[in-house]
Amino acid sequence: MSYAAITGWGACMPPAVLSNDDLSTFLDTSDEWITTRTGMKERRVSHVSAIEMSTVASQRALACAGLDPADVDLVIYGGTSNDELCPNSSSGVQLALGATNAAAMDLNTACTSFCYGLATATAMIRTGMIRNAVVIGVELISRYMDWSNRNVAVLFGDGAAAVVLQATEAEEGVVGSVLGCDVEARETLRVRGFGCAYAGQGITFGDTLWDFDGQVIFKRAVRAMSEASTRVLAERGVKADDVGLVVPHQANLRIIESVAQHAGIPMEKVIVTVQKYGNMSAATVPVALVEALETGRVQPGSWVLMPAFGGGLTYCSLLVKWGTRVTPLGKSDAALPPCEKTALEMVNVIRAGQDPHGRSLKGLMAPTLVEARLAK
Ligand code: UT7
């Protein structure tokens, strides 16, 4: 059975920066609260679609791998933000790339979508179904954020990154994975107004209400990522000391520190981007991985651990054995068009389109898990 090496990587960060002080202009919050509770200082707001961000990230990853788009077998679009649900978003990226011979699959497990996509594509390569894949982690959360809710509006950001996987006989790429879902807590993170349950109710897309039990999610995130990491390391017989780099989901600096402490790995071996990009859900792990590679923090032949956690509540930890190459084979000149507006101006446009008074969604809740059980 072959392995699935990570041979290409590329990120696409939208340029407009939304600072904590920008958020304080319309929310009862402060730079001090956000920084001390989350470690976040700023995040990005995209002026382009999720497919456009994904395309630029994929073009950069393909150039890095030296792979022709026509040779791509599979595009996986990992994320919760879709420009449209039909046709799917992966086919939009496929078309823009000219990856005419590829299959195209969207995969949504919320913040873990990239890691689940990486595990899925790896399994498909290892079993011989395909020879290579582009796996994307992307989010455009600014378009459906409830900007009136300070519990969530300060936490999230937009961004995208992609990797290229290619079959190899060398033992590298994802060589261990633990995937799971802490389903009893699925209603602790819920975006109301976002799906078929709300059809025909006169709801404008983007006008959402978020259920978000931050403290419960925090505790379960630490537990699930820590346990999954311990298991995946034990399954491969890798000691914490042998891990070269941790590339964790970036939801909160305190969560990251806690997971590292549980795993017995010092913070010097953990890549942190939460201060500048916030929580980009599915995009956090690949964006952090690209940053680690571009700043020389991934050593050839090293063990890289990727724990993640998100809505569902899905969780995972992937163990990657890095190959020999940590530098790109080529460079793409793909870039986003210039952004004419500030992040705050873009957010204010979205806010103006949201229903500020009626919160009409309140009467339109899809049944919760508990209600569904009681109805039986
Ligand atoms: O990627 C998906 C997974 N998501 C996560 O993993 C997020 C996990 N949760 C967290 O990161 C943290 O729970 C939060 C950062 C969301 C919240 O931090 P916390 O330390 O758990 O704060 P809290 O929810 O206990 O809130 C403390 C206080 C409350 O006020 P009272 O009740 O003490 O008067 C909140 O109303 O802080 C208040 N608060 C805020 N104040 C200023 C909540 N949000 C804000 C805000 N600005 N943005």
Short mmCIF file of C-alpha atoms and ligand atoms in Angstrom, two decimals:
data_model
loop_
_atom_site.label_atom_id
_atom_site.label_comp_id
_atom_site.label_asym_id
_atom_site.label_seq_id
_atom_site.Cartn_x
_atom_site.Cartn_y
_atom_site.Cartn_z
CA MET A 1 0.00 0.00 0.00
CA SER A 2 1.38 3.42 -0.89
CA TYR A 3 1.45 6.54 1.28
CA ALA A 4 0.12 10.06 0.56
CA ALA A 5 2.90 12.66 0.78
CA ILE A 6 2.10 16.35 1.28
CA THR A 7 3.99 17.78 -1.69
CA GLY A 8 2.42 21.23 -2.08
CA TRP A 9 1.02 23.94 0.17
CA GLY A 10 -0.37 27.44 -0.27
CA ALA A 11 -2.48 29.93 1.67
CA CYS A 12 -4.68 32.82 0.57
CA MET A 13 -5.36 35.40 3.23
CA PRO A 14 -7.74 38.25 2.33
CA PRO A 15 -5.94 41.54 3.00
CA ALA A 16 -8.56 43.52 5.00
CA VAL A 17 -7.84 43.45 8.74
CA LEU A 18 -10.57 43.79 11.40
CA SER A 19 -9.02 44.81 14.73
CA ASN A 20 -10.42 44.40 18.23
CA ASP A 21 -10.89 48.18 18.31
CA ASP A 22 -12.92 47.98 15.07
CA LEU A 23 -15.23 45.47 16.81
CA SER A 24 -15.58 47.84 19.77
CA THR A 25 -17.12 50.46 17.45
CA PHE A 26 -20.38 48.45 17.25
CA LEU A 27 -20.18 45.84 20.04
CA ASP A 28 -19.97 46.17 23.82
CA THR A 29 -16.49 44.65 23.94
CA SER A 30 -12.87 45.70 24.31
CA ASP A 31 -9.38 44.88 23.09
CA GLU A 32 -8.51 43.95 26.67
CA TRP A 33 -11.37 41.40 27.00
CA ILE A 34 -10.76 39.78 23.62
CA THR A 35 -6.99 39.60 24.07
CA THR A 36 -7.04 38.14 27.58
CA ARG A 37 -9.86 35.63 26.92
CA THR A 38 -8.79 34.45 23.45
CA GLY A 39 -5.33 35.74 22.49
CA MET A 40 -6.87 37.34 19.38
CA LYS A 41 -5.80 40.82 18.24
CA GLU A 42 -7.17 40.87 14.69
CA ARG A 43 -8.78 38.75 11.99
CA ARG A 44 -9.40 39.06 8.23
CA VAL A 45 -12.59 39.88 6.32
CA SER A 46 -12.74 38.73 2.73
CA HIS A 47 -13.82 40.93 -0.18
CA VAL A 48 -14.03 37.89 -2.51
CA SER A 49 -15.93 34.60 -2.55
CA ALA A 50 -14.82 31.45 -0.76
CA ILE A 51 -14.24 29.80 -4.15
CA GLU A 52 -11.89 32.63 -5.18
CA MET A 53 -9.84 32.34 -1.97
CA SER A 54 -9.73 28.55 -2.39
CA THR A 55 -8.65 28.82 -6.02
CA VAL A 56 -5.69 31.11 -5.26
CA ALA A 57 -4.62 28.89 -2.34
CA SER A 58 -4.87 25.78 -4.57
CA GLN A 59 -2.95 27.41 -7.43
CA ARG A 60 -0.15 28.23 -4.99
CA ALA A 61 -0.21 24.66 -3.59
CA LEU A 62 -0.12 23.12 -7.09
CA ALA A 63 2.84 25.30 -8.11
CA CYS A 64 4.59 24.33 -4.89
CA ALA A 65 4.08 20.64 -5.77
CA GLY A 66 4.93 21.12 -9.44
CA LEU A 67 1.67 19.36 -10.36
CA ASP A 68 -0.33 20.22 -13.48
CA PRO A 69 -4.02 20.92 -12.68
CA ALA A 70 -5.01 18.49 -15.46
CA ASP A 71 -3.33 15.70 -13.46
CA VAL A 72 -5.38 16.29 -10.28
CA ASP A 73 -7.62 13.30 -9.43
CA LEU A 74 -9.68 14.83 -6.62
CA VAL A 75 -10.51 18.25 -5.16
CA ILE A 76 -11.84 18.27 -1.59
CA TYR A 77 -13.33 21.56 -0.39
CA GLY A 78 -13.32 21.44 3.41
CA GLY A 79 -15.39 24.05 5.19
CA THR A 80 -18.78 25.28 6.34
CA SER A 81 -18.94 28.35 4.08
CA ASN A 82 -20.31 27.60 0.65
CA ASP A 83 -20.97 30.21 -2.02
CA GLU A 84 -23.83 27.93 -3.11
CA LEU A 85 -24.78 24.42 -2.07
CA CYS A 86 -25.60 23.28 -5.60
CA PRO A 87 -23.42 23.12 -7.58
CA ASN A 88 -20.96 22.33 -4.86
CA SER A 89 -17.98 24.54 -4.11
CA SER A 90 -15.27 22.01 -4.97
CA SER A 91 -16.51 21.94 -8.56
CA GLY A 92 -16.20 25.74 -8.67
CA VAL A 93 -12.57 25.50 -7.59
CA GLN A 94 -12.03 22.62 -10.01
CA LEU A 95 -13.34 24.73 -12.90
CA ALA A 96 -11.21 27.74 -11.95
CA LEU A 97 -8.10 25.56 -11.67
CA GLY A 98 -8.69 23.76 -14.96
CA ALA A 99 -8.53 20.45 -13.10
CA THR A 100 -10.73 18.88 -15.77
CA ASN A 101 -9.96 15.26 -14.86
CA ALA A 102 -10.70 15.56 -11.15
CA ALA A 103 -13.58 14.41 -8.98
CA ALA A 104 -14.93 17.17 -6.73
CA MET A 105 -16.22 16.74 -3.19
CA ASP A 106 -17.36 19.17 -0.48
CA LEU A 107 -16.76 18.04 3.07
CA ASN A 108 -18.28 19.81 6.06
CA THR A 109 -17.35 18.84 9.60
CA ALA A 110 -17.08 22.51 10.67
CA CYS A 111 -13.65 23.48 12.05
CA THR A 112 -12.23 19.98 11.47
CA SER A 113 -13.23 19.92 7.77
CA PHE A 114 -9.68 20.32 6.45
CA CYS A 115 -8.30 17.59 8.72
CA TYR A 116 -11.17 15.22 7.90
CA GLY A 117 -10.53 16.00 4.20
CA LEU A 118 -6.84 15.26 4.63
CA ALA A 119 -7.65 11.92 6.28
CA THR A 120 -10.20 11.06 3.56
CA ALA A 121 -7.93 11.90 0.62
CA THR A 122 -5.03 10.07 2.28
CA ALA A 123 -7.16 6.93 2.66
CA MET A 124 -8.24 7.15 -0.99
CA ILE A 125 -4.63 7.46 -2.14
CA ARG A 126 -3.41 4.72 0.18
CA THR A 127 -6.02 2.27 -1.12
CA GLY A 128 -5.15 3.08 -4.73
CA MET A 129 -8.47 4.75 -5.69
CA ILE A 130 -6.67 7.94 -6.71
CA ARG A 131 -3.05 9.05 -7.14
CA ASN A 132 -3.29 12.64 -5.91
CA ALA A 133 -5.61 15.26 -4.45
CA VAL A 134 -5.97 18.94 -3.61
CA VAL A 135 -7.40 19.38 -0.09
CA ILE A 136 -8.68 22.83 0.87
CA GLY A 137 -9.62 24.36 4.22
CA VAL A 138 -11.62 27.56 3.75
CA GLU A 139 -14.12 29.79 5.53
CA LEU A 140 -16.01 32.98 4.71
CA ILE A 141 -17.73 33.37 8.06
CA SER A 142 -18.03 37.16 7.89
CA ARG A 143 -20.98 36.77 5.48
CA TYR A 144 -23.14 34.81 7.92
CA MET A 145 -21.83 35.96 11.28
CA ASP A 146 -24.43 37.39 13.68
CA TRP A 147 -22.62 40.70 14.08
CA SER A 148 -24.93 41.75 16.91
CA ASN A 149 -23.73 38.88 19.15
CA ARG A 150 -20.47 39.70 20.96
CA ASN A 151 -20.17 36.08 22.20
CA VAL A 152 -19.27 34.93 18.68
CA ALA A 153 -18.67 38.00 16.49
CA VAL A 154 -15.25 38.69 18.04
CA LEU A 155 -13.98 35.14 17.54
CA PHE A 156 -14.08 34.31 13.84
CA GLY A 157 -12.26 35.30 10.66
CA ASP A 158 -11.99 34.46 6.94
CA GLY A 159 -9.18 32.70 5.10
CA ALA A 160 -8.13 29.70 3.02
CA ALA A 161 -5.26 27.33 2.45
CA ALA A 162 -4.72 24.12 0.48
CA VAL A 163 -2.32 21.21 0.26
CA VAL A 164 -1.49 18.77 -2.53
CA LEU A 165 -1.22 15.07 -1.72
CA GLN A 166 0.60 12.62 -3.99
CA ALA A 167 1.07 8.87 -3.83
CA THR A 168 4.52 7.72 -2.76
CA GLU A 169 6.17 4.51 -1.63
CA ALA A 170 8.04 6.35 1.15
CA GLU A 171 6.39 6.28 4.58
CA GLU A 172 5.19 9.87 4.87
CA GLY A 173 2.11 12.08 4.99
CA VAL A 174 -0.75 11.25 7.38
CA VAL A 175 0.30 7.97 8.99
CA GLY A 176 -2.02 8.06 11.98
CA SER A 177 -5.47 9.49 12.57
CA VAL A 178 -8.09 9.57 15.29
CA LEU A 179 -11.43 11.04 14.20
CA GLY A 180 -14.51 11.36 16.36
CA CYS A 181 -17.60 13.37 17.28
CA ASP A 182 -18.68 14.39 20.78
CA VAL A 183 -22.28 14.25 19.64
CA GLU A 184 -24.06 14.66 22.99
CA ALA A 185 -22.92 18.29 22.90
CA ARG A 186 -23.86 18.97 19.29
CA GLU A 187 -26.24 21.77 20.25
CA THR A 188 -23.61 23.80 22.06
CA LEU A 189 -22.50 25.20 18.71
CA ARG A 190 -25.26 25.84 16.25
CA VAL A 191 -25.87 28.40 13.51
CA ARG A 192 -29.60 28.94 13.20
CA GLY A 193 -31.02 30.18 9.91
CA PHE A 194 -28.50 28.28 7.84
CA GLY A 195 -30.08 25.33 6.06
CA CYS A 196 -33.22 23.59 4.78
CA ALA A 197 -34.89 23.65 8.21
CA TYR A 198 -35.40 27.39 7.67
CA ALA A 199 -36.68 27.27 4.08
CA GLY A 200 -39.80 29.20 3.11
CA GLN A 201 -39.72 31.43 6.20
CA GLY A 202 -38.66 34.64 4.51
CA ILE A 203 -35.21 34.52 6.07
CA THR A 204 -32.45 36.36 4.26
CA PHE A 205 -29.28 34.36 3.89
CA GLY A 206 -26.71 35.62 6.35
CA ASP A 207 -29.27 36.59 8.97
CA THR A 208 -28.32 34.06 11.61
CA LEU A 209 -28.58 33.39 15.32
CA TRP A 210 -25.74 31.48 16.93
CA ASP A 211 -26.09 29.09 19.86
CA PHE A 212 -22.64 29.04 21.38
CA ASP A 213 -21.94 27.70 24.86
CA GLY A 214 -18.33 28.88 25.01
CA GLN A 215 -17.36 27.36 28.34
CA VAL A 216 -18.73 23.90 27.55
CA ILE A 217 -17.13 23.95 24.10
CA PHE A 218 -13.85 25.08 25.66
CA LYS A 219 -13.71 22.16 28.12
CA ARG A 220 -14.80 19.56 25.59
CA ALA A 221 -12.34 20.93 23.01
CA VAL A 222 -9.42 20.54 25.40
CA ARG A 223 -10.50 17.04 26.42
CA ALA A 224 -11.20 15.75 22.91
CA MET A 225 -8.07 17.18 21.27
CA SER A 226 -5.88 16.00 24.16
CA GLU A 227 -7.30 12.46 24.20
CA ALA A 228 -7.17 12.14 20.41
CA SER A 229 -3.55 13.33 20.39
CA THR A 230 -2.53 10.90 23.15
CA ARG A 231 -4.21 8.04 21.26
CA VAL A 232 -2.75 8.80 17.85
CA LEU A 233 0.76 9.10 19.29
CA ALA A 234 0.36 5.85 21.25
CA GLU A 235 -1.00 4.00 18.21
CA ARG A 236 2.15 4.88 16.28
CA GLY A 237 4.49 4.49 19.25
CA VAL A 238 5.64 8.12 18.96
CA LYS A 239 6.63 9.90 22.20
CA ALA A 240 5.61 13.49 22.93
CA ASP A 241 9.31 14.42 22.97
CA ASP A 242 9.66 13.15 19.40
CA VAL A 243 6.98 15.51 18.02
CA GLY A 244 8.69 18.25 16.01
CA LEU A 245 5.72 20.59 15.62
CA VAL A 246 2.07 20.85 16.67
CA VAL A 247 -0.25 22.58 14.19
CA PRO A 248 -3.49 22.86 16.18
CA HIS A 249 -6.90 24.29 15.42
CA GLN A 250 -6.81 27.95 16.46
CA ALA A 251 -9.99 28.70 18.44
CA ASN A 252 -8.44 30.22 21.54
CA LEU A 253 -4.85 30.62 22.76
CA ARG A 254 -5.85 29.19 26.15
CA ILE A 255 -7.24 26.03 24.49
CA ILE A 256 -4.01 25.60 22.51
CA GLU A 257 -1.86 26.03 25.64
CA SER A 258 -3.99 23.53 27.53
CA VAL A 259 -3.82 20.90 24.77
CA ALA A 260 -0.03 21.32 24.52
CA GLN A 261 0.29 20.97 28.29
CA HIS A 262 -1.84 17.78 28.33
CA ALA A 263 0.26 16.34 25.51
CA GLY A 264 3.50 17.25 27.32
CA ILE A 265 4.73 19.35 24.41
CA PRO A 266 6.30 22.80 25.07
CA MET A 267 4.72 25.85 23.42
CA GLU A 268 7.96 26.47 21.45
CA LYS A 269 6.90 23.47 19.37
CA VAL A 270 3.39 24.80 18.74
CA ILE A 271 2.50 27.11 15.88
CA VAL A 272 0.11 29.90 16.91
CA THR A 273 -1.67 32.20 14.46
CA VAL A 274 -4.79 32.98 16.49
CA GLN A 275 -3.51 36.47 17.43
CA LYS A 276 -3.54 37.67 13.81
CA TYR A 277 -6.23 35.54 12.10
CA GLY A 278 -8.71 34.60 14.88
CA ASN A 279 -10.65 31.38 14.47
CA MET A 280 -10.98 30.65 10.75
CA SER A 281 -12.66 27.31 11.47
CA ALA A 282 -11.63 24.85 8.72
CA ALA A 283 -8.90 27.18 7.45
CA THR A 284 -6.93 27.47 10.70
CA VAL A 285 -4.88 24.25 10.47
CA PRO A 286 -3.81 24.56 6.82
CA VAL A 287 -3.05 28.29 7.14
CA ALA A 288 -0.91 27.55 10.22
CA LEU A 289 0.78 24.66 8.40
CA VAL A 290 1.67 26.90 5.45
CA GLU A 291 3.02 29.53 7.82
CA ALA A 292 5.11 26.87 9.61
CA LEU A 293 6.59 25.73 6.29
CA GLU A 294 7.24 29.25 5.06
CA THR A 295 9.03 30.20 8.28
CA GLY A 296 11.22 27.09 8.34
CA ARG A 297 9.51 25.46 11.34
CA VAL A 298 8.89 22.07 9.68
CA GLN A 299 12.00 19.91 9.68
CA PRO A 300 12.51 17.22 7.02
CA GLY A 301 11.50 13.82 8.38
CA SER A 302 9.84 15.27 11.51
CA TRP A 303 6.59 14.30 13.23
CA VAL A 304 3.83 16.89 12.92
CA LEU A 305 0.69 16.63 15.09
CA MET A 306 -2.60 18.25 14.02
CA PRO A 307 -5.37 18.29 16.66
CA ALA A 308 -8.64 19.98 15.75
CA PHE A 309 -12.14 20.51 17.11
CA GLY A 310 -15.38 22.10 15.92
CA GLY A 311 -19.15 22.08 15.50
CA GLY A 312 -20.74 18.68 15.78
CA LEU A 313 -18.77 18.53 18.04
CA THR A 314 -16.31 16.86 15.69
CA TYR A 315 -12.72 16.33 16.75
CA CYS A 316 -9.57 14.70 15.47
CA SER A 317 -5.83 14.45 15.74
CA LEU A 318 -3.69 13.60 12.74
CA LEU A 319 -0.10 12.44 12.91
CA VAL A 320 1.97 13.41 9.89
CA LYS A 321 5.43 12.12 9.07
CA TRP A 322 6.95 14.91 7.01
CA GLY A 323 8.97 13.96 3.93
CA THR A 324 12.34 15.25 2.82
CA ARG A 325 11.21 18.40 1.04
CA VAL A 326 10.18 21.50 3.00
CA THR A 327 10.65 24.02 0.18
CA PRO A 328 8.40 24.69 -2.82
CA LEU A 329 9.23 23.34 -6.28
CA GLY A 330 7.63 26.37 -7.90
CA LYS A 331 5.79 29.60 -7.19
CA SER A 332 2.43 30.74 -8.56
CA ASP A 333 1.72 34.38 -9.36
CA ALA A 334 -1.99 33.85 -8.56
CA ALA A 335 -3.36 36.65 -6.38
CA LEU A 336 -6.66 38.10 -5.25
CA PRO A 337 -7.92 41.32 -6.86
CA PRO A 338 -7.20 44.45 -4.78
CA CYS A 339 -9.59 45.24 -1.94
CA GLU A 340 -11.06 48.74 -2.11
CA LYS A 341 -12.81 48.76 1.29
CA THR A 342 -11.70 48.46 4.88
CA ALA A 343 -12.74 45.38 6.86
CA LEU A 344 -14.97 47.52 9.07
CA GLU A 345 -16.71 49.03 6.02
CA MET A 346 -17.42 45.52 4.69
CA VAL A 347 -18.74 44.32 8.04
CA ASN A 348 -20.98 47.37 8.30
CA VAL A 349 -22.50 46.54 4.90
CA ILE A 350 -23.27 42.99 6.08
CA ARG A 351 -24.67 44.29 9.37
CA ALA A 352 -26.96 46.68 7.50
CA GLY A 353 -28.44 43.71 5.63
CA GLN A 354 -29.17 41.76 8.79
CA ASP A 355 -32.45 42.05 10.63
CA PRO A 356 -31.53 44.18 13.66
CA HIS A 357 -34.88 44.08 15.48
CA GLY A 358 -37.13 41.16 14.65
CA ARG A 359 -34.53 38.41 14.96
CA SER A 360 -37.26 36.56 13.10
CA LEU A 361 -35.31 33.36 13.51
CA LYS A 362 -36.18 33.12 17.17
CA GLY A 363 -39.55 31.56 16.39
CA LEU A 364 -38.15 29.29 13.73
CA MET A 365 -35.87 26.96 15.54
CA ALA A 366 -35.32 23.55 14.05
CA PRO A 367 -36.03 20.89 16.70
CA THR A 368 -33.14 20.34 19.04
CA LEU A 369 -31.80 16.87 19.73
CA VAL A 370 -33.57 16.91 23.08
CA GLU A 371 -36.90 17.96 21.52
CA ALA A 372 -36.57 15.27 18.87
CA ARG A 373 -35.99 12.65 21.58
CA LEU A 374 -38.99 13.84 23.59
CA ALA A 375 -41.19 13.68 20.48
CA LYS A 376 -40.51 9.94 20.11
O1 UT7 B 1 -13.78 26.53 16.75
C1 UT7 B 1 -14.95 26.07 17.38
C2 UT7 B 1 -14.71 25.82 18.78
N1 UT7 B 1 -14.86 27.04 19.55
C3 UT7 B 1 -14.21 27.15 20.68
O2 UT7 B 1 -13.46 26.27 20.99
C4 UT7 B 1 -14.48 28.29 21.60
C5 UT7 B 1 -14.39 27.81 23.02
N2 UT7 B 1 -14.72 28.82 24.01
C6 UT7 B 1 -13.94 29.87 24.29
O3 UT7 B 1 -12.93 30.07 23.64
C7 UT7 B 1 -14.31 30.77 25.44
O4 UT7 B 1 -15.30 30.15 26.19
C8 UT7 B 1 -14.79 32.17 24.98
C9 UT7 B 1 -13.61 32.98 24.45
C10 UT7 B 1 -15.84 32.05 23.90
C11 UT7 B 1 -15.39 32.95 26.16
O5 UT7 B 1 -14.43 33.04 27.20
P1 UT7 B 1 -14.85 32.71 28.70
O6 UT7 B 1 -13.68 32.96 29.54
O7 UT7 B 1 -15.43 31.32 28.69
O8 UT7 B 1 -15.93 33.80 28.99
P2 UT7 B 1 -17.45 33.62 29.44
O9 UT7 B 1 -18.23 33.01 28.34
O10 UT7 B 1 -17.45 32.93 30.77
O11 UT7 B 1 -17.90 35.09 29.64
C12 UT7 B 1 -17.40 35.88 30.71
C13 UT7 B 1 -18.05 37.24 30.67
C14 UT7 B 1 -19.58 37.18 30.60
O12 UT7 B 1 -20.08 38.25 31.38
P3 UT7 B 1 -20.63 37.96 32.87
O13 UT7 B 1 -21.74 36.96 32.70
O14 UT7 B 1 -19.48 37.43 33.63
O15 UT7 B 1 -21.09 39.31 33.33
C15 UT7 B 1 -19.87 37.47 29.15
O16 UT7 B 1 -21.13 38.07 28.97
O17 UT7 B 1 -17.63 37.96 29.50
C16 UT7 B 1 -18.78 38.44 28.80
N3 UT7 B 1 -18.47 38.47 27.37
C17 UT7 B 1 -17.84 39.50 26.79
N4 UT7 B 1 -17.40 40.67 27.27
C18 UT7 B 1 -16.78 41.50 26.42
C19 UT7 B 1 -18.70 37.51 26.44
N5 UT7 B 1 -18.24 37.92 25.25
C20 UT7 B 1 -17.69 39.15 25.44
C21 UT7 B 1 -17.05 40.06 24.59
N6 UT7 B 1 -16.62 41.22 25.12
N7 UT7 B 1 -16.84 39.81 23.27
#
